[in-house]
Coordinates of C-alpha atoms in Angstrom, one line a residue:
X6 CA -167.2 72.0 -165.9
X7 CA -166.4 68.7 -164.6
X8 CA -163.1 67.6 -163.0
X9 CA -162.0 66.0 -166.3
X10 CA -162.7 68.8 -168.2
X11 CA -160.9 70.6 -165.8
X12 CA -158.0 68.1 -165.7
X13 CA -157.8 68.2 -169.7
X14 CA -158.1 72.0 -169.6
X15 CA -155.1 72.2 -167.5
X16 CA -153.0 69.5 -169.5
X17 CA -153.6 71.4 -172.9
X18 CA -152.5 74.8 -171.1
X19 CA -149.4 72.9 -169.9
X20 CA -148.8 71.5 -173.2
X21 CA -149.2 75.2 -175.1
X22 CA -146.6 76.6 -172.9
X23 CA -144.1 74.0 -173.2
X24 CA -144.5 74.4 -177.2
X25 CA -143.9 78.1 -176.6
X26 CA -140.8 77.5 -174.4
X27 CA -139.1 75.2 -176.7
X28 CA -140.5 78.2 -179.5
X29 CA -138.3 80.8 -177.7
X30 CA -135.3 78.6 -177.0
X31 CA -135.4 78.1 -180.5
X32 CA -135.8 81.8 -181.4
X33 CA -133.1 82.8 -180.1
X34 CA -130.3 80.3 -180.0
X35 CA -127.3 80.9 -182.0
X36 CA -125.0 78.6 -183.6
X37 CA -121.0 78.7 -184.7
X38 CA -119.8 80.3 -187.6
X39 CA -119.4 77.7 -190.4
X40 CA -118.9 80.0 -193.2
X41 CA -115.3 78.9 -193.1
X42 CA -115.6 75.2 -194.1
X43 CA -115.4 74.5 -197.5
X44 CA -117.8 72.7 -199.6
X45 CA -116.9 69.2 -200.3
X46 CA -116.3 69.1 -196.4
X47 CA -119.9 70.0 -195.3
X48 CA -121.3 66.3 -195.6
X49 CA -118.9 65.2 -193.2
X50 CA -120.6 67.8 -190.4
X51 CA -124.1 68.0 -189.0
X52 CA -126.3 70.5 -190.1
X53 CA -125.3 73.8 -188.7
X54 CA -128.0 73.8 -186.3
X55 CA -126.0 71.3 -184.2
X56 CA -123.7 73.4 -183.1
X57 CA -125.1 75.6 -180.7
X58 CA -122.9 78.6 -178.8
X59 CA -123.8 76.1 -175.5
X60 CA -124.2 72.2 -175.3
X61 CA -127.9 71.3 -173.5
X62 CA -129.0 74.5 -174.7
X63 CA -132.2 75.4 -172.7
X64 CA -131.8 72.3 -169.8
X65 CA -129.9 72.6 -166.6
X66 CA -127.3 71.3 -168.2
X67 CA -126.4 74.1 -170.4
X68 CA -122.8 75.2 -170.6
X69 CA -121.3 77.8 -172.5
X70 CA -118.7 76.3 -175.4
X71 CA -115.2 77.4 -175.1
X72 CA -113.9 78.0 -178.6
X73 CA -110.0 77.2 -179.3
X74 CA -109.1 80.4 -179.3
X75 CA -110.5 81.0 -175.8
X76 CA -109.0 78.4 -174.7
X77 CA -105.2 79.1 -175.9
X78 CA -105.5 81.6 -173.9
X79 CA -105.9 80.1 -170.5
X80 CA -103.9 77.0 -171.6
X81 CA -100.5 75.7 -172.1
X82 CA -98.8 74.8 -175.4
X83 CA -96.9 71.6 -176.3
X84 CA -92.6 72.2 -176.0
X85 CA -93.2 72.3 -180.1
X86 CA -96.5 74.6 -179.7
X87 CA -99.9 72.5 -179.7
X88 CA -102.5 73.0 -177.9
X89 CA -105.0 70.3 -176.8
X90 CA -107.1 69.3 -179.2
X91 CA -104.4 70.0 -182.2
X92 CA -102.7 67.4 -180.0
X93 CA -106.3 65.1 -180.3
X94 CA -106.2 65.6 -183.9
X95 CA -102.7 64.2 -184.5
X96 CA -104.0 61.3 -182.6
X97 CA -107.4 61.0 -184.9
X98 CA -104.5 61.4 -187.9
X99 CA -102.4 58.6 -186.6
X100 CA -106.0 56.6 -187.6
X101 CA -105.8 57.2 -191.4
X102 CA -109.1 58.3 -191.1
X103 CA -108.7 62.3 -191.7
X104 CA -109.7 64.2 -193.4
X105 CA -113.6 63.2 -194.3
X106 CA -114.0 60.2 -191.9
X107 CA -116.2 57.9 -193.2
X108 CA -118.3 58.4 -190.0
X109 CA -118.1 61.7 -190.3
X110 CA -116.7 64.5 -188.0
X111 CA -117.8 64.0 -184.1
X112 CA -119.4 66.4 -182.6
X113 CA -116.6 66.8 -179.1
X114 CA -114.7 68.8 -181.9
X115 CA -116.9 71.6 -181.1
X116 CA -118.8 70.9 -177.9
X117 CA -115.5 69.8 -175.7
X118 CA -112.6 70.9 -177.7
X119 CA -114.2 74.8 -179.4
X120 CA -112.9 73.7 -183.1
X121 CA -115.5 74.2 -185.6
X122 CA -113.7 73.9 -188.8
X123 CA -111.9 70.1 -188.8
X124 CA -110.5 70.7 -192.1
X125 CA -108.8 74.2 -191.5
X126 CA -107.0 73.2 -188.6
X127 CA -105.7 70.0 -190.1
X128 CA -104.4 72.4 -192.8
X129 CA -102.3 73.9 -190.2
X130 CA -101.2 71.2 -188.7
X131 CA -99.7 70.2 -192.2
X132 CA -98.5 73.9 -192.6
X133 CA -96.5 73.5 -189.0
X134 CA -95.2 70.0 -190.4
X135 CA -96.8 67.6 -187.9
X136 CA -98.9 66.2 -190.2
X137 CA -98.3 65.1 -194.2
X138 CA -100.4 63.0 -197.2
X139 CA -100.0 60.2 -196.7
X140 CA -98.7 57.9 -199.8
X141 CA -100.7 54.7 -200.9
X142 CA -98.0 52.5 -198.8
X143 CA -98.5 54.5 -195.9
X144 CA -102.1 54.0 -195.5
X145 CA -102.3 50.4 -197.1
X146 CA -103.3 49.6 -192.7
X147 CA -106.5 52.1 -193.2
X148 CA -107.6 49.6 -196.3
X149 CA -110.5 46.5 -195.7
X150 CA -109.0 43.0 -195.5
X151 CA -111.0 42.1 -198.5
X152 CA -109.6 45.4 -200.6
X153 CA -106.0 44.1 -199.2
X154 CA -106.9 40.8 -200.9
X155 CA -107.8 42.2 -204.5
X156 CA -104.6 44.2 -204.2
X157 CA -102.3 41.5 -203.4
X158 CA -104.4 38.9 -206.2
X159 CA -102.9 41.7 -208.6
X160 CA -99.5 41.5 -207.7
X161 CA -99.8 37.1 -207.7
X162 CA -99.5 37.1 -203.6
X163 CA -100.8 34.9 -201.5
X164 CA -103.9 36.3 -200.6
X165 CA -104.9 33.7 -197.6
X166 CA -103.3 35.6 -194.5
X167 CA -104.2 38.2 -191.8
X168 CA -104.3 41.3 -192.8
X169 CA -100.7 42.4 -191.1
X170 CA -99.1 39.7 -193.2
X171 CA -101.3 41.5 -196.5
X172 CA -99.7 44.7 -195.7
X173 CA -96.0 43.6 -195.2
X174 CA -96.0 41.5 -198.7
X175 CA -97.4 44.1 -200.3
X176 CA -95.3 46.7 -199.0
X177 CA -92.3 44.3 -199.6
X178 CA -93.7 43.3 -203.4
X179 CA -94.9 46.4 -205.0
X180 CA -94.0 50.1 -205.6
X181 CA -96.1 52.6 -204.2
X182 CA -97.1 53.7 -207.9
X183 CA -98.1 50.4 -208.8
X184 CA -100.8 50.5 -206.6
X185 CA -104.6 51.0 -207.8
X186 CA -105.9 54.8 -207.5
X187 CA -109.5 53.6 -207.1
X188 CA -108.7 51.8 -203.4
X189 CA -107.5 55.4 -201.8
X190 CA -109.0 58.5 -201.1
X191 CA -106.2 61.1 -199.4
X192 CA -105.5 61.0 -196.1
X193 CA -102.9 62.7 -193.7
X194 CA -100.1 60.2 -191.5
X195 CA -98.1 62.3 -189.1
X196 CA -94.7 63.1 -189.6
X197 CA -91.6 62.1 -187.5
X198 CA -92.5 65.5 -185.8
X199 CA -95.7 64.2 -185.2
X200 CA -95.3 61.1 -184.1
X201 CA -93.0 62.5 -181.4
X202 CA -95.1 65.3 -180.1
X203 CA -97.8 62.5 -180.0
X204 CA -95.4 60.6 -177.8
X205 CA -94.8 63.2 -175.7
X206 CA -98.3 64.3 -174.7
X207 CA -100.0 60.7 -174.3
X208 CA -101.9 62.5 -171.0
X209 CA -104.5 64.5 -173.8
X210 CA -105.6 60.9 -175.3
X211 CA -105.6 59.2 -171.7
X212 CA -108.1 61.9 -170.3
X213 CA -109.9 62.4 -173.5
X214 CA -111.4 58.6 -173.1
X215 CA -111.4 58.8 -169.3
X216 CA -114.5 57.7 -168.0
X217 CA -114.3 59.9 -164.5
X218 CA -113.5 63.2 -166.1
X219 CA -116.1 66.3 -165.1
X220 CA -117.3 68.7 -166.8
X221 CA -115.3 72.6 -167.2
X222 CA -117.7 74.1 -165.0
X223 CA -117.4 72.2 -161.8
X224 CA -115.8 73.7 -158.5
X225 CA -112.1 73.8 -159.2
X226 CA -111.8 71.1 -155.9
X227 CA -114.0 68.5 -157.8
X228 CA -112.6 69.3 -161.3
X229 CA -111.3 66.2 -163.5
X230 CA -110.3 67.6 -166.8
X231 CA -107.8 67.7 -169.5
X232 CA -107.5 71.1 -168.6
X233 CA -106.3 70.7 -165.0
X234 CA -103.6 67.6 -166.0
X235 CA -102.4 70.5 -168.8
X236 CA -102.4 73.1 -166.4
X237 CA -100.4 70.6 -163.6
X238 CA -98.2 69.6 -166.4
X239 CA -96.7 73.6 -167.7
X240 CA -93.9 73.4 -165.3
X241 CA -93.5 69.5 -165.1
X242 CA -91.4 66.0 -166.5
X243 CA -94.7 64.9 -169.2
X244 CA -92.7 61.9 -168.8
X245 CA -94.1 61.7 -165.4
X246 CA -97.8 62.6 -166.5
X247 CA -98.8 59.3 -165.5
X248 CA -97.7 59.7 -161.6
X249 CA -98.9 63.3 -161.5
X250 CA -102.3 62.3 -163.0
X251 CA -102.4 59.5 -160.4
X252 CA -102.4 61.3 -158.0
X253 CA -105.2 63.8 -159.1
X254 CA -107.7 60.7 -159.7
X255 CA -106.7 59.8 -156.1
X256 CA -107.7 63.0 -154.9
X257 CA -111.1 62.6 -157.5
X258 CA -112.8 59.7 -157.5
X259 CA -110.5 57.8 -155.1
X260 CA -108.2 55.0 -157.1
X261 CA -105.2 54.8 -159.1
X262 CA -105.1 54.3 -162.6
X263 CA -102.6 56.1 -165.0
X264 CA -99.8 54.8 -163.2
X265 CA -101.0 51.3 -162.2
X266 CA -98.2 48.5 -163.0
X267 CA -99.8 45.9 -164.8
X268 CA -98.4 42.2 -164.8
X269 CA -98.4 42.2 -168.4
X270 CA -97.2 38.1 -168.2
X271 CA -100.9 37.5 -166.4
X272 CA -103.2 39.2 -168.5
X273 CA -101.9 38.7 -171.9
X274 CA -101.6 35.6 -173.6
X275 CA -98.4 33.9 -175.6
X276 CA -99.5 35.0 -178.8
X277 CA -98.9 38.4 -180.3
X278 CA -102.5 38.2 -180.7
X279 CA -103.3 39.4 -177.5
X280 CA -102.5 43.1 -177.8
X281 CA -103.4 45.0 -174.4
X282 CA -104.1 43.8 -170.8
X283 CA -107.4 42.9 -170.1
X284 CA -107.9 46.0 -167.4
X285 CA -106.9 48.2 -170.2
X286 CA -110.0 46.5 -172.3
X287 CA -112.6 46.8 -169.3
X288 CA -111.5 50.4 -168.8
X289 CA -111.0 51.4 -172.8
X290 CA -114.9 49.7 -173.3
X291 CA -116.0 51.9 -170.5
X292 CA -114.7 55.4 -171.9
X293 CA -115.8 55.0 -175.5
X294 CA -119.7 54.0 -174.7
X295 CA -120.7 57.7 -174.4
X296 CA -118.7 58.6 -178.0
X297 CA -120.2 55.0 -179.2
X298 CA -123.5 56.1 -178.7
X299 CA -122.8 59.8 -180.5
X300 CA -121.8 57.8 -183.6
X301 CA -124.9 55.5 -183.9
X302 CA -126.9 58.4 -184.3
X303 CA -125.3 59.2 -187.4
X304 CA -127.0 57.3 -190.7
X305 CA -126.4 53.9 -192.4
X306 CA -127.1 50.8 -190.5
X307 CA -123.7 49.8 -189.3
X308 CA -122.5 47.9 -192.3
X309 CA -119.7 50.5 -193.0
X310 CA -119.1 50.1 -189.0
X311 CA -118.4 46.4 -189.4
X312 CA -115.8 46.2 -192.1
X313 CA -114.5 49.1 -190.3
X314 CA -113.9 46.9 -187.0
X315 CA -112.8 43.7 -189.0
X316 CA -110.0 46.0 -190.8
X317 CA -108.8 45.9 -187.3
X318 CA -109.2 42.5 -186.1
X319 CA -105.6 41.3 -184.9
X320 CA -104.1 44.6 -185.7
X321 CA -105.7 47.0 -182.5
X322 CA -108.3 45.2 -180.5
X323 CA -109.6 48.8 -179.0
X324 CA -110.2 50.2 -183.0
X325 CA -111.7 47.5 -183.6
X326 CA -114.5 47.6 -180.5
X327 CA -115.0 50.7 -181.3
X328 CA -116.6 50.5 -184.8
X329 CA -118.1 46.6 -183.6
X330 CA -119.9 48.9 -181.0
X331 CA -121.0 51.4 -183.0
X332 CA -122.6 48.7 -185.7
X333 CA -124.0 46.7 -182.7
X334 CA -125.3 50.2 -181.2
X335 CA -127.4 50.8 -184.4
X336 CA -128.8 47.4 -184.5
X337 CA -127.1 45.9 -187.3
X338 CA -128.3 42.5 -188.3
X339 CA -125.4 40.5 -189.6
X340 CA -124.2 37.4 -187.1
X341 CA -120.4 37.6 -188.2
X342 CA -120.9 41.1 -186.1
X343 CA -121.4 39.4 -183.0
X344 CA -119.5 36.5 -183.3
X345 CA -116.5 38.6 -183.9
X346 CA -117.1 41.1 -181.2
X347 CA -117.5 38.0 -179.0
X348 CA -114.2 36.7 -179.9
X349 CA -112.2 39.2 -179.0
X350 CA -113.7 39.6 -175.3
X351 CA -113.2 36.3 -175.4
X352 CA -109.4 37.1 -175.6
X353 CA -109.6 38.8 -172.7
X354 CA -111.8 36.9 -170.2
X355 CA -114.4 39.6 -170.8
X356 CA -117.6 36.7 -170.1
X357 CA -120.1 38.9 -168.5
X358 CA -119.7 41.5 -171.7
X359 CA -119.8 38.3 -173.9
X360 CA -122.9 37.5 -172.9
X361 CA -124.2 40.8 -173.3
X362 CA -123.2 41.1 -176.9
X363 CA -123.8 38.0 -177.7
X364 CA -127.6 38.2 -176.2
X365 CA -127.6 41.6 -178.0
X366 CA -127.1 39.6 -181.4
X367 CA -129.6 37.3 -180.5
X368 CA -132.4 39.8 -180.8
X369 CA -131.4 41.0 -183.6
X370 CA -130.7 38.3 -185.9
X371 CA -134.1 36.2 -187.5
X372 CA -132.3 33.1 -189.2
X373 CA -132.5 30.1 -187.0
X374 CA -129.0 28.8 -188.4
X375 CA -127.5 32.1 -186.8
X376 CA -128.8 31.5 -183.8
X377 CA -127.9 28.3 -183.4
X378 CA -124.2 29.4 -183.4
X379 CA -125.0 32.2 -181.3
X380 CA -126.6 30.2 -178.5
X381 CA -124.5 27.5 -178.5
X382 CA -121.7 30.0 -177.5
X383 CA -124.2 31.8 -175.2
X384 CA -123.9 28.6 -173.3
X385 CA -120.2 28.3 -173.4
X386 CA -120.0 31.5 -171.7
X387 CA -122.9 30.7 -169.1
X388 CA -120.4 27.8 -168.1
X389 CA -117.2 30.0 -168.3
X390 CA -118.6 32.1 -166.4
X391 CA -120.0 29.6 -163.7
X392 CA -116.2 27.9 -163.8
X393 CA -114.6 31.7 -163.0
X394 CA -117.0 32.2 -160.0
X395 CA -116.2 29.2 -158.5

């Protein structure tokens, strides 16, 4: 037998046991009860293979998943009695997005947070009275420009304005049971309850989408969690949470952040357009990438993603970047994509990640016309971004 044959030998030996691990990690992996989900919700999961007892199962990574009621258990409730992730959820509420998200249900739910069943504890939240249907006015803001549009064409209003200016007409111009069934599906809107304990615990969101939080199972002197700030915060002012979790990320990863005065009158412009600072931007596009990326695995091709992120053009730049991402993440081929991505980092001096999108949008796009656009305001940022170095 020659070396080859030896060499080959070896490789398909290497290759059968690899099949056989993967075989036994299979074998005996065991996944979360899901017998408690209802029916019309399952779509909105993945399969129940997904979720595994331990995230990375069988890689160095693996981690055992805490469920909620583990975790209530070595956690602190809200003054009004949430926990973290009921906190989270009030937040993903506050969206007009839950129940059945169009997106479907991530999968932090379960991996990060130990909550399998989405739907249940929403029902509990409405049963504690933090959460409530919302009516058709209420959620007129979760509705597409264009739907906005049809709506007010209906009622004889002008139907040439932003979408704000859609809403408030409408809102001022028709009763609630005037409006068209066929443009809502039911949706929960917190309370005044809600709203408030929402206020009061804005650390949970903060560390949720912080880019420089570990993992549960580091050593408890390296540890960065929501956890920790919840722990740090039992016996404290929350209205402080920003000072106290300051001072943890100095002790982390060396900088502040939550509590960092920004010159709001430098970094926003005169119109109300402009809607954060542009250091909340870099850091907001940071923290969402790894949740961005989750989402693009899920299927269509980012069409849905779009019109999601226009619905939220001048109303919440961060919204809207986040579905823009997720529709440029999966490839999606339409130019308006791009251009309106573009625009609002454009708001916000963001050049260098201009450039990147709009670069992005030139590989994916085949009509020449498109192009054109797109390069000619490749090269007003290449200049822009010569003028700032300068």
């Amino acid at each position: 037998m020659g070396l080859f044959d030896i060499f080959l030998k070896k490789k398909q030996i290497d290759n059968n046991l690899q099949i056989h691990n993967k075989a036994i990690i299979k074998n005996t992996l065991k996944y979360a009860d899901s017998s408690t989900i209802d029916s019309d919700e399952k779509p909105f999961y993945q399969p129940d293979e997904y979720y595994t007892l331990e995230s990375y199962p069988g890689t160095p990574m693996a981690q055992k998943v805490v469920t909620f009621e583990e975790r209530k258990k070595t956690t602190f409730p809200s003054t009004n009695g949430l926990y973290v992730a009921e906190i989270l959820l009030l937040e993903y509420c506050d969206n007009g997005t839950y129940p059945k998200p169009s997106n479907g249900y991530p999968g932090f739910w379960w991996f990060s947070y130990g909550i399998r069943d989405i739907g249940h504890a929403l029902e509990l939240l409405e049963h504690r009275g933090f959460i409530k249907w919302g009516t058709k006015i209420e959620l007129l803001s979760s509705l597409k420009v264009n739907e906005l549009k049809e709506i007010a064409s209906l009622f004889n209003i002008k139907t040439n304005q932003n979408k704000q200016k859609l809403i408030n007409d409408i809102k001022n111009n028709v009763d609630d049971s005037q409006l068209p069934d066929k443009y809502f599906s039911k949706k929960y809107v917190l309370t005044e309850l809600g709203e408030k304990e929402l206020n009061e615990n804005e650390y949970v969101i903060y560390m949720h989408k912080h880019k420089y939080k570990t993992r549960d199972d580091v050593p408890k002197d390296l540890s960065f969690t929501v956890w920790d700030i919840n722990e740090l915060l039992a016996n404290n002012d929350k209205s402080n949470w920003r000072t106290i979790v300051a001072d943890l990320e100095q002790k982390r990863v060396g900088i502040r952040i939550a509590d960092k005065k920004q010159d709001i009158s430098q970094n926003k412009a005169k119109d109300n357009n402009i809607l954060y600072t542009r250091e909340e931007i870099i850091s907001y596009i940071d923290s969402i990438m790894p949740e961005v990326k989750e989402a693009s695995k899920k299927r269509g091709d980012g069409y849905k993603e779009e019109l999601e992120g226009f619905s939220y053009k001048n109303k919440d730049d961060k919204k809207a970047l986040y579905y823009l991402y997720i529709a440029i993440e999966k490839r999606f081929d339409a130019p308006a994509l791009y251009k309106e991505t573009a625009k609002i980092l454009r708001k916000y001096k963001l050049y260098e990640e201009e450039l990147r999108v709009v670069e992005i949008g030139l590989d994916n796009i085949n009509s020449n016309s498109s192009n054109r656009e797109l390069l000619e305001r490749k090269d007003k940022i290449k200049s822009l971004i010569v003028k700032n170095t300068k």
